[in-house]
mmCIF file of C-alpha atoms in Angstrom:
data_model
loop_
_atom_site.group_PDB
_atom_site.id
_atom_site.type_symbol
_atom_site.label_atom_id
_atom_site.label_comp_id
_atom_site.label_asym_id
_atom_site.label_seq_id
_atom_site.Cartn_x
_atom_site.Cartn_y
_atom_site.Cartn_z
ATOM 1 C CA UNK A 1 119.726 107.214 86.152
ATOM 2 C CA UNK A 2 119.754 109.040 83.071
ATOM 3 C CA UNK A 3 118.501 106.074 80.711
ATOM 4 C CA UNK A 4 115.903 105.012 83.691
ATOM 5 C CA UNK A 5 114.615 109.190 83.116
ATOM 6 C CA UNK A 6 114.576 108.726 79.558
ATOM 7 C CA UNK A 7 112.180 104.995 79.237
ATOM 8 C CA UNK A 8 110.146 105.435 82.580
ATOM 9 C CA UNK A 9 109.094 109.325 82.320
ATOM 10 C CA UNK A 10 110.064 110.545 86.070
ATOM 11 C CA UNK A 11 112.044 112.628 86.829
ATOM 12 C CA UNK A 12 115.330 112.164 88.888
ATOM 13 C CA UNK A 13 113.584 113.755 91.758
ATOM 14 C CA UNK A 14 111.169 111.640 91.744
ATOM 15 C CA UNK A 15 112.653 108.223 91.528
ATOM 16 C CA UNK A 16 114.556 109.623 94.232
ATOM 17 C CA UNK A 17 111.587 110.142 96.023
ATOM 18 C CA UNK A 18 110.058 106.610 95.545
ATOM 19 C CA UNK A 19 113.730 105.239 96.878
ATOM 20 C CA UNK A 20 113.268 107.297 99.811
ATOM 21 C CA UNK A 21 109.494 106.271 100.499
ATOM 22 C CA UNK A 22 110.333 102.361 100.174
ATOM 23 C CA UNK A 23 108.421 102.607 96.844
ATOM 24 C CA UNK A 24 111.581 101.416 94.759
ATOM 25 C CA UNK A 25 114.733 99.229 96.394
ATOM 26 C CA UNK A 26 117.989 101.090 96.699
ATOM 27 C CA UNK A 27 119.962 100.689 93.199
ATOM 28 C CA UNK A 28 122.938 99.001 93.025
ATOM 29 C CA UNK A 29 125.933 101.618 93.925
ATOM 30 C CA UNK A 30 129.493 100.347 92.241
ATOM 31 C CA UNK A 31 131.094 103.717 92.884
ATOM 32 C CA UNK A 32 130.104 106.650 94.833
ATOM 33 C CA UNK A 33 128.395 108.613 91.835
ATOM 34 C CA UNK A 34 127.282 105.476 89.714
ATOM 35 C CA UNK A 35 124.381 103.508 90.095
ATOM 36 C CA UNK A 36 123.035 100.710 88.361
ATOM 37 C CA UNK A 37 119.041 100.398 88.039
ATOM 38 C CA UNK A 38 117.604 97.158 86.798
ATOM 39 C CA UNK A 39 114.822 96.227 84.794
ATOM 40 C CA UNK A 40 112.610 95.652 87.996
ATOM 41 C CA UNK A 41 112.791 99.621 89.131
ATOM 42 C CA UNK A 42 111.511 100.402 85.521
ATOM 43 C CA UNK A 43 108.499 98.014 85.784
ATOM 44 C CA UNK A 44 107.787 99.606 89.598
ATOM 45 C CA UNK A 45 108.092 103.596 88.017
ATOM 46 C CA UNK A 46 105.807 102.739 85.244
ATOM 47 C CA UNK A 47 103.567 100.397 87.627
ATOM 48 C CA UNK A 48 103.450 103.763 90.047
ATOM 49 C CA UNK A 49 102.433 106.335 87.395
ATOM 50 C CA UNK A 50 99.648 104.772 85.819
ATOM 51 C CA UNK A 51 98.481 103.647 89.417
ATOM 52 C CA UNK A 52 98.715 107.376 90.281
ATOM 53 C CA UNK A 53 98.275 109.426 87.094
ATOM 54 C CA UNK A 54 95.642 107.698 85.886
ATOM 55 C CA UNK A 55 93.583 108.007 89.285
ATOM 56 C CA UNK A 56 93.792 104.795 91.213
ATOM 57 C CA UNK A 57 95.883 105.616 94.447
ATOM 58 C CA UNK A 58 97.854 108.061 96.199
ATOM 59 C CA UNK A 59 101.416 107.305 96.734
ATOM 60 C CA UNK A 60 100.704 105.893 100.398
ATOM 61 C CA UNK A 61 98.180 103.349 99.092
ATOM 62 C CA UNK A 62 100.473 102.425 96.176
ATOM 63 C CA UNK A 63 103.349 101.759 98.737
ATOM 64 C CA UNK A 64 101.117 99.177 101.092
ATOM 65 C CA UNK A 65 99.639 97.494 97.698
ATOM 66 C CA UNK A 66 103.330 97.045 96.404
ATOM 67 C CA UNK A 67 104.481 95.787 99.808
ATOM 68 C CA UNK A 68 101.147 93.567 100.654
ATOM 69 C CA UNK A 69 101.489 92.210 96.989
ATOM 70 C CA UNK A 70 105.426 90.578 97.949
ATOM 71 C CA UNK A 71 103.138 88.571 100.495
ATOM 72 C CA UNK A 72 101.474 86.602 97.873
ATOM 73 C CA UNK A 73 102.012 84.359 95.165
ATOM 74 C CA UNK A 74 99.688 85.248 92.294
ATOM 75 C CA UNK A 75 99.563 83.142 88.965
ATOM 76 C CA UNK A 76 100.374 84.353 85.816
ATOM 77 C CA UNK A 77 97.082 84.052 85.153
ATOM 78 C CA UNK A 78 95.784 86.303 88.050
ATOM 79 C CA UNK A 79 98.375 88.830 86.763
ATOM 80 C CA UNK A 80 96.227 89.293 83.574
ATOM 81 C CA UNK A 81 93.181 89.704 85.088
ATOM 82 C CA UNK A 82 94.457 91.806 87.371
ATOM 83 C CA UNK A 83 95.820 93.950 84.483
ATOM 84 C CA UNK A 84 92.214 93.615 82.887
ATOM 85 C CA UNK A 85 91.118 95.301 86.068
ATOM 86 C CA UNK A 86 93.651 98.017 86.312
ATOM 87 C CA UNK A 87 92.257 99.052 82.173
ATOM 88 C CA UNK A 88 88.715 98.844 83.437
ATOM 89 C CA UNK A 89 89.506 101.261 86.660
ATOM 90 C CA UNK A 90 90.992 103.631 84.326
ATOM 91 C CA UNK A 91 88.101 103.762 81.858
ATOM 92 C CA UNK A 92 85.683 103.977 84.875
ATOM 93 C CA UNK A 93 88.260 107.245 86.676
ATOM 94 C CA UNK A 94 88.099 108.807 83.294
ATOM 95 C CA UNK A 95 83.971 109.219 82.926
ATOM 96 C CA UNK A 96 82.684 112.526 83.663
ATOM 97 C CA UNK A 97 83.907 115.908 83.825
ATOM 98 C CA UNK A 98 87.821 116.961 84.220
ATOM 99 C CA UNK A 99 88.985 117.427 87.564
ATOM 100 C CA UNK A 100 89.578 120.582 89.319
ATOM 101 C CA UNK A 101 92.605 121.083 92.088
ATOM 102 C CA UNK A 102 92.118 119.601 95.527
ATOM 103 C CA UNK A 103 92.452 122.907 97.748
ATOM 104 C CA UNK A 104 89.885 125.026 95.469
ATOM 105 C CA UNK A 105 87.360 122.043 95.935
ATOM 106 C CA UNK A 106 88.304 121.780 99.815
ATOM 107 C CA UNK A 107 88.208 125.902 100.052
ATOM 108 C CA UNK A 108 84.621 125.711 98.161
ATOM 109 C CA UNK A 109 83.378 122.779 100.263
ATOM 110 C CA UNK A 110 84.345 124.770 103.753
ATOM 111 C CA UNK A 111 87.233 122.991 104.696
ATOM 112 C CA UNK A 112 90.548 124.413 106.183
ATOM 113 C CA UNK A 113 94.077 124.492 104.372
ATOM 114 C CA UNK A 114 95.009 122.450 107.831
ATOM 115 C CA UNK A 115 92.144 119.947 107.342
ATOM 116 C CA UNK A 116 93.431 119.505 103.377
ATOM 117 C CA UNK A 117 97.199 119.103 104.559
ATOM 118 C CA UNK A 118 96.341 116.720 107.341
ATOM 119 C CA UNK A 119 94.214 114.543 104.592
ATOM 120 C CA UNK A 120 96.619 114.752 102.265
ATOM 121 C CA UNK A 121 99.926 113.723 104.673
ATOM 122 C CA UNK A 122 97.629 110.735 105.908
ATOM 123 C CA UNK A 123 97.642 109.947 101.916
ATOM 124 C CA UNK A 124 93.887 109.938 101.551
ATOM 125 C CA UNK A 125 94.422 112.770 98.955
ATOM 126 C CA UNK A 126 97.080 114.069 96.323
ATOM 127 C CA UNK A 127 99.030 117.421 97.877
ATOM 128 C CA UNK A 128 99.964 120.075 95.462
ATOM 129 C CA UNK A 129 98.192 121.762 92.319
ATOM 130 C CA UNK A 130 97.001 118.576 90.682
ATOM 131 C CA UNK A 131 93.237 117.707 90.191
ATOM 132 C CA UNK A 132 92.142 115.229 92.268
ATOM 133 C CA UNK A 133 90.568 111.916 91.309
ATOM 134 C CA UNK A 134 87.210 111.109 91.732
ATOM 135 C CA UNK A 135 87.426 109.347 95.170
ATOM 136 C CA UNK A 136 89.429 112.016 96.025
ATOM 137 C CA UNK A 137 87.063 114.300 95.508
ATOM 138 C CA UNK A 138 84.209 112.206 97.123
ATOM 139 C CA UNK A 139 86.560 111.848 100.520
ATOM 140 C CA UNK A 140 86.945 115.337 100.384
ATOM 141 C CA UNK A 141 83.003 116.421 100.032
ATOM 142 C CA UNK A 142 81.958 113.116 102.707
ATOM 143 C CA UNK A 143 84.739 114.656 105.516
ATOM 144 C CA UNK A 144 82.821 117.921 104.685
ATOM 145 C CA UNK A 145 79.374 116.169 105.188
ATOM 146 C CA UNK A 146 81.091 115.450 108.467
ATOM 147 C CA UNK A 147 82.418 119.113 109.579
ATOM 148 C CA UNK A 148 78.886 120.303 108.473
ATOM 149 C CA UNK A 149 77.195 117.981 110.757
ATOM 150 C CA UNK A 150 78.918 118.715 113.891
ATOM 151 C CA UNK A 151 82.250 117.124 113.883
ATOM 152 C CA UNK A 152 83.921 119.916 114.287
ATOM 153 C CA UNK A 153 88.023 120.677 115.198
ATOM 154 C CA UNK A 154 86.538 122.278 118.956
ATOM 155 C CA UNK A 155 84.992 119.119 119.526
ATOM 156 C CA UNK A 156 88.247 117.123 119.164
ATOM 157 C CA UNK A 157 87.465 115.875 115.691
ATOM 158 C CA UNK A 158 90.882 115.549 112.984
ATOM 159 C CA UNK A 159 91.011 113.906 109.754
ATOM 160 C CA UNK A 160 93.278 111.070 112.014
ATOM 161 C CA UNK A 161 90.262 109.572 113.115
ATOM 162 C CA UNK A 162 89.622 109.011 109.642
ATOM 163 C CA UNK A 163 92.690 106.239 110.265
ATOM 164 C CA UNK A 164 90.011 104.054 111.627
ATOM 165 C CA UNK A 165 88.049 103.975 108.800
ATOM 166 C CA UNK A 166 91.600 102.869 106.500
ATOM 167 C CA UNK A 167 92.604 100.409 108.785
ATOM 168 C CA UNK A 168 89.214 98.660 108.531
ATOM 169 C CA UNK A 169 89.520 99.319 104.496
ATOM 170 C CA UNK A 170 92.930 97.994 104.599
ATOM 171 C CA UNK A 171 92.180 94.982 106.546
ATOM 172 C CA UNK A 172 89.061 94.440 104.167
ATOM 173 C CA UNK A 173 91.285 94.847 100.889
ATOM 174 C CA UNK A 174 93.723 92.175 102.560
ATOM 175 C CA UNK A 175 91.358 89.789 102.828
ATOM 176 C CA UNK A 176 90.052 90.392 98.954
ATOM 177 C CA UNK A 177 93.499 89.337 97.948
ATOM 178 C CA UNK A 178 93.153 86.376 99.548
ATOM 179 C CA UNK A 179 89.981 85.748 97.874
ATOM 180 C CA UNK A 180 91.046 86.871 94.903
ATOM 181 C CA UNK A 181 94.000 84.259 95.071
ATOM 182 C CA UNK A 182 91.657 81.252 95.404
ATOM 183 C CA UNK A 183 88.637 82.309 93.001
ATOM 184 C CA UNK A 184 90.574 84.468 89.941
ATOM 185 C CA UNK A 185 91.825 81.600 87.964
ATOM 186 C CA UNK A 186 89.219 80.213 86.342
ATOM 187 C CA UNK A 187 87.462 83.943 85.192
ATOM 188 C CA UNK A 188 86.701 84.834 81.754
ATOM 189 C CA UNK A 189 87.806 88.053 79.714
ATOM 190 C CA UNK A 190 84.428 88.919 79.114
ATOM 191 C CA UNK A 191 83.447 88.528 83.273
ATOM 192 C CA UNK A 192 86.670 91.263 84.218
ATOM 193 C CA UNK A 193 84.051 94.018 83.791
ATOM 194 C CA UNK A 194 81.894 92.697 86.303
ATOM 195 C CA UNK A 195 84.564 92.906 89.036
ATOM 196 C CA UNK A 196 84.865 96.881 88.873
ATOM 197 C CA UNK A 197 81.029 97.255 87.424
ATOM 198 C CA UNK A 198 79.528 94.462 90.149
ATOM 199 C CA UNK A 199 81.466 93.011 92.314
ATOM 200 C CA UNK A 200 83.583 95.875 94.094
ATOM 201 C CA UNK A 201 80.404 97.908 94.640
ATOM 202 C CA UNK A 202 78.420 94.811 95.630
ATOM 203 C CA UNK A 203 81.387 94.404 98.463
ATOM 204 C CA UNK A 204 81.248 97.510 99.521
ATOM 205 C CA UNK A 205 77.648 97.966 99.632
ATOM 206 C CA UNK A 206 78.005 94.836 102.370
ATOM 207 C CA UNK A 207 80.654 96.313 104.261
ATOM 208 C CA UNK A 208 78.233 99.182 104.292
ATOM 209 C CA UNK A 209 74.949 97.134 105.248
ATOM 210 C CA UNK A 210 77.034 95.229 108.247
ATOM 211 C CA UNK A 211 78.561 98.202 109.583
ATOM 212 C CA UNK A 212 75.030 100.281 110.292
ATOM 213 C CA UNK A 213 73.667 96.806 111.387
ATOM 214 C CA UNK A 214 76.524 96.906 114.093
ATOM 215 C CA UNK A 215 75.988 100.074 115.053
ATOM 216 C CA UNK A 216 71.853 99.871 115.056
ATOM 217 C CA UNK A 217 72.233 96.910 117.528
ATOM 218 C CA UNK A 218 74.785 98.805 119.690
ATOM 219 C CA UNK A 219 72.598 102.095 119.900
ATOM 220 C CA UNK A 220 69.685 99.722 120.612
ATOM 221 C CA UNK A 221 71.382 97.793 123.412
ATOM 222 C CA UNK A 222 71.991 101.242 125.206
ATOM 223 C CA UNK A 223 69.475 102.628 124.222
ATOM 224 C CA UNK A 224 67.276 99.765 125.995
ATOM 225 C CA UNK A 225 69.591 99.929 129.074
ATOM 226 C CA UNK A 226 69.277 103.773 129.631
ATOM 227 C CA UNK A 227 65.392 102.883 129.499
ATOM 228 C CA UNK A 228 65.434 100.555 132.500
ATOM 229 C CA UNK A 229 67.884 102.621 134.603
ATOM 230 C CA UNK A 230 65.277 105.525 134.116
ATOM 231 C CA UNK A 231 62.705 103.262 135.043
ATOM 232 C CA UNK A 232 64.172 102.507 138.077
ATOM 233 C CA UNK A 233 65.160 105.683 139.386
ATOM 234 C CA UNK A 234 61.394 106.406 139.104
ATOM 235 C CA UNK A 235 59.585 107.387 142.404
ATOM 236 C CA UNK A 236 57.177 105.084 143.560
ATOM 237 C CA UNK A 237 53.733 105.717 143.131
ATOM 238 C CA UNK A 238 51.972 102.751 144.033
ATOM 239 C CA UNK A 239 48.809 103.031 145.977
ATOM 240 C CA UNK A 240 48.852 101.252 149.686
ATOM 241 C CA UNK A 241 46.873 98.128 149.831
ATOM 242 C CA UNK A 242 43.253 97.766 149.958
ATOM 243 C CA UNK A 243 41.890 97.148 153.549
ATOM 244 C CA UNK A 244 44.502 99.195 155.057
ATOM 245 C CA UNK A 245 45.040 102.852 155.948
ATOM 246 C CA UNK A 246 48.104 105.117 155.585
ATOM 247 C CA UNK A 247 49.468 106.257 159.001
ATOM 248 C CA UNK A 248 48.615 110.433 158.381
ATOM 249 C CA UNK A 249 51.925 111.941 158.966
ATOM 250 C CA UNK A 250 52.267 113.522 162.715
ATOM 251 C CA UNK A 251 51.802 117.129 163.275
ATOM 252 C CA UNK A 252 54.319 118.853 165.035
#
């Protein structure tokens, strides 16, 4: 443990943590205080810190990236351009201005300490102190876009329903990897840029343009259908035919 400390940078709490969480395997015990830790934890601690210091993902999304990537077979080559990626992310993360601490931003933005906590157990955000990264920080401000426009706690609405939104992202980024799998090989240095600068936003721009094209057609089909059931619970106000008198209603 103490030479793992020393060459990854965590702490002992917090590769205890990561063995807890599934993040790391369970090292190998040959007496009841000794463990042995192999090369492989170091590469997953170091793997983990820049994915989550250098703001990339929150622990949750690191754990189903590090367990959806022991489904797949990627190439050495894929591996590089994958670490390509990962440099160009963290140039992109580190543009603008520094960060400020998630629960001042929430606090400013109108959101509860429960609303913060309940984001940041689902993983969508960092708990504690530490500044948030920029998606963070854009999750936080869209789920107060939300709040602000009626979707409100005494109307039912929780940052878990926000779970439906991550499955669909999840399901989305499993199906990249399998893209990625059959199209990465044959890239160039010089085109990794393009995947973070280009391609990723051209993807989710898509996703985006499908999803309000689903909805549009889905408010439009009711829409239409509420139009002919109010059509037909309109009184009748036809006139009677020509040639032929109404019968004058009798008096009593």
């Amino acid at each position: 443990m103490a030479e793992l400390v020393s060459r990854s940078g965590a702490s002992r709490e917090a590769v205890r943590y990561y063995i807890r969480e599934g993040l790391l395997p369970p090292p190998h015990r040959t007496a009841r205080n000794m463990a042995w830790y192999s090369d492989r934890h170091l590469e997953l601690i170091k793997l983990i810190r820049v994915l989550q210091e250098e703001q990339f993902l929150p622990l949750k999304a690191i754990k189903s990236l590090l367990n959806k990537d022991q489904e797949y077979k990627f190439t050495p080559r894929q591996r590089e351009i994958f670490a390509g990626v990962l440099t160009e992310m963290d140039t992109l993360s580190r543009r603008g201005l520094p960060r400020q601490p998630g629960r001042r931003l929430a606090s400013a933005l109108g959101l509860s300490d429960e609303d913060y906590d309940q984001m940041a157990g689902m993983g969508l955000i960092r708990s504690g102190n530490d500044p948030l990264t920029r998606d963070e920080e854009e999750l936080l401000r869209q789920f107060a876009v939300l709040r602000q426009s009626g979707m409100t706690p005494e109307r039912g609405f929780a940052p878990q329903h926000i779970e439906i939104v991550q499955a669909a992202a999840d399901l989305l980024f499993d199906q990249e990897l399998r893209m990625f799998q059959t199209l990465l090989d044959n890239l160039r240095d010089d085109e990794i840029p393009g995947i973070m600068e280009r391609v990723v936003p051209a993807i989710n721009r898509i996703f985006g343009l499908l999803h309000e094209r689903k909805l549009r057609a889905f408010v439009a089909r009711f829409a239409a259908g509420k139009n002919v059931a109010a059509a037909t619970d309109k009184p009748s106000k036809s006139k009677p035919p020509r040639g032929r008198r109404s019968t004058p209603p009798a008096v009593a």
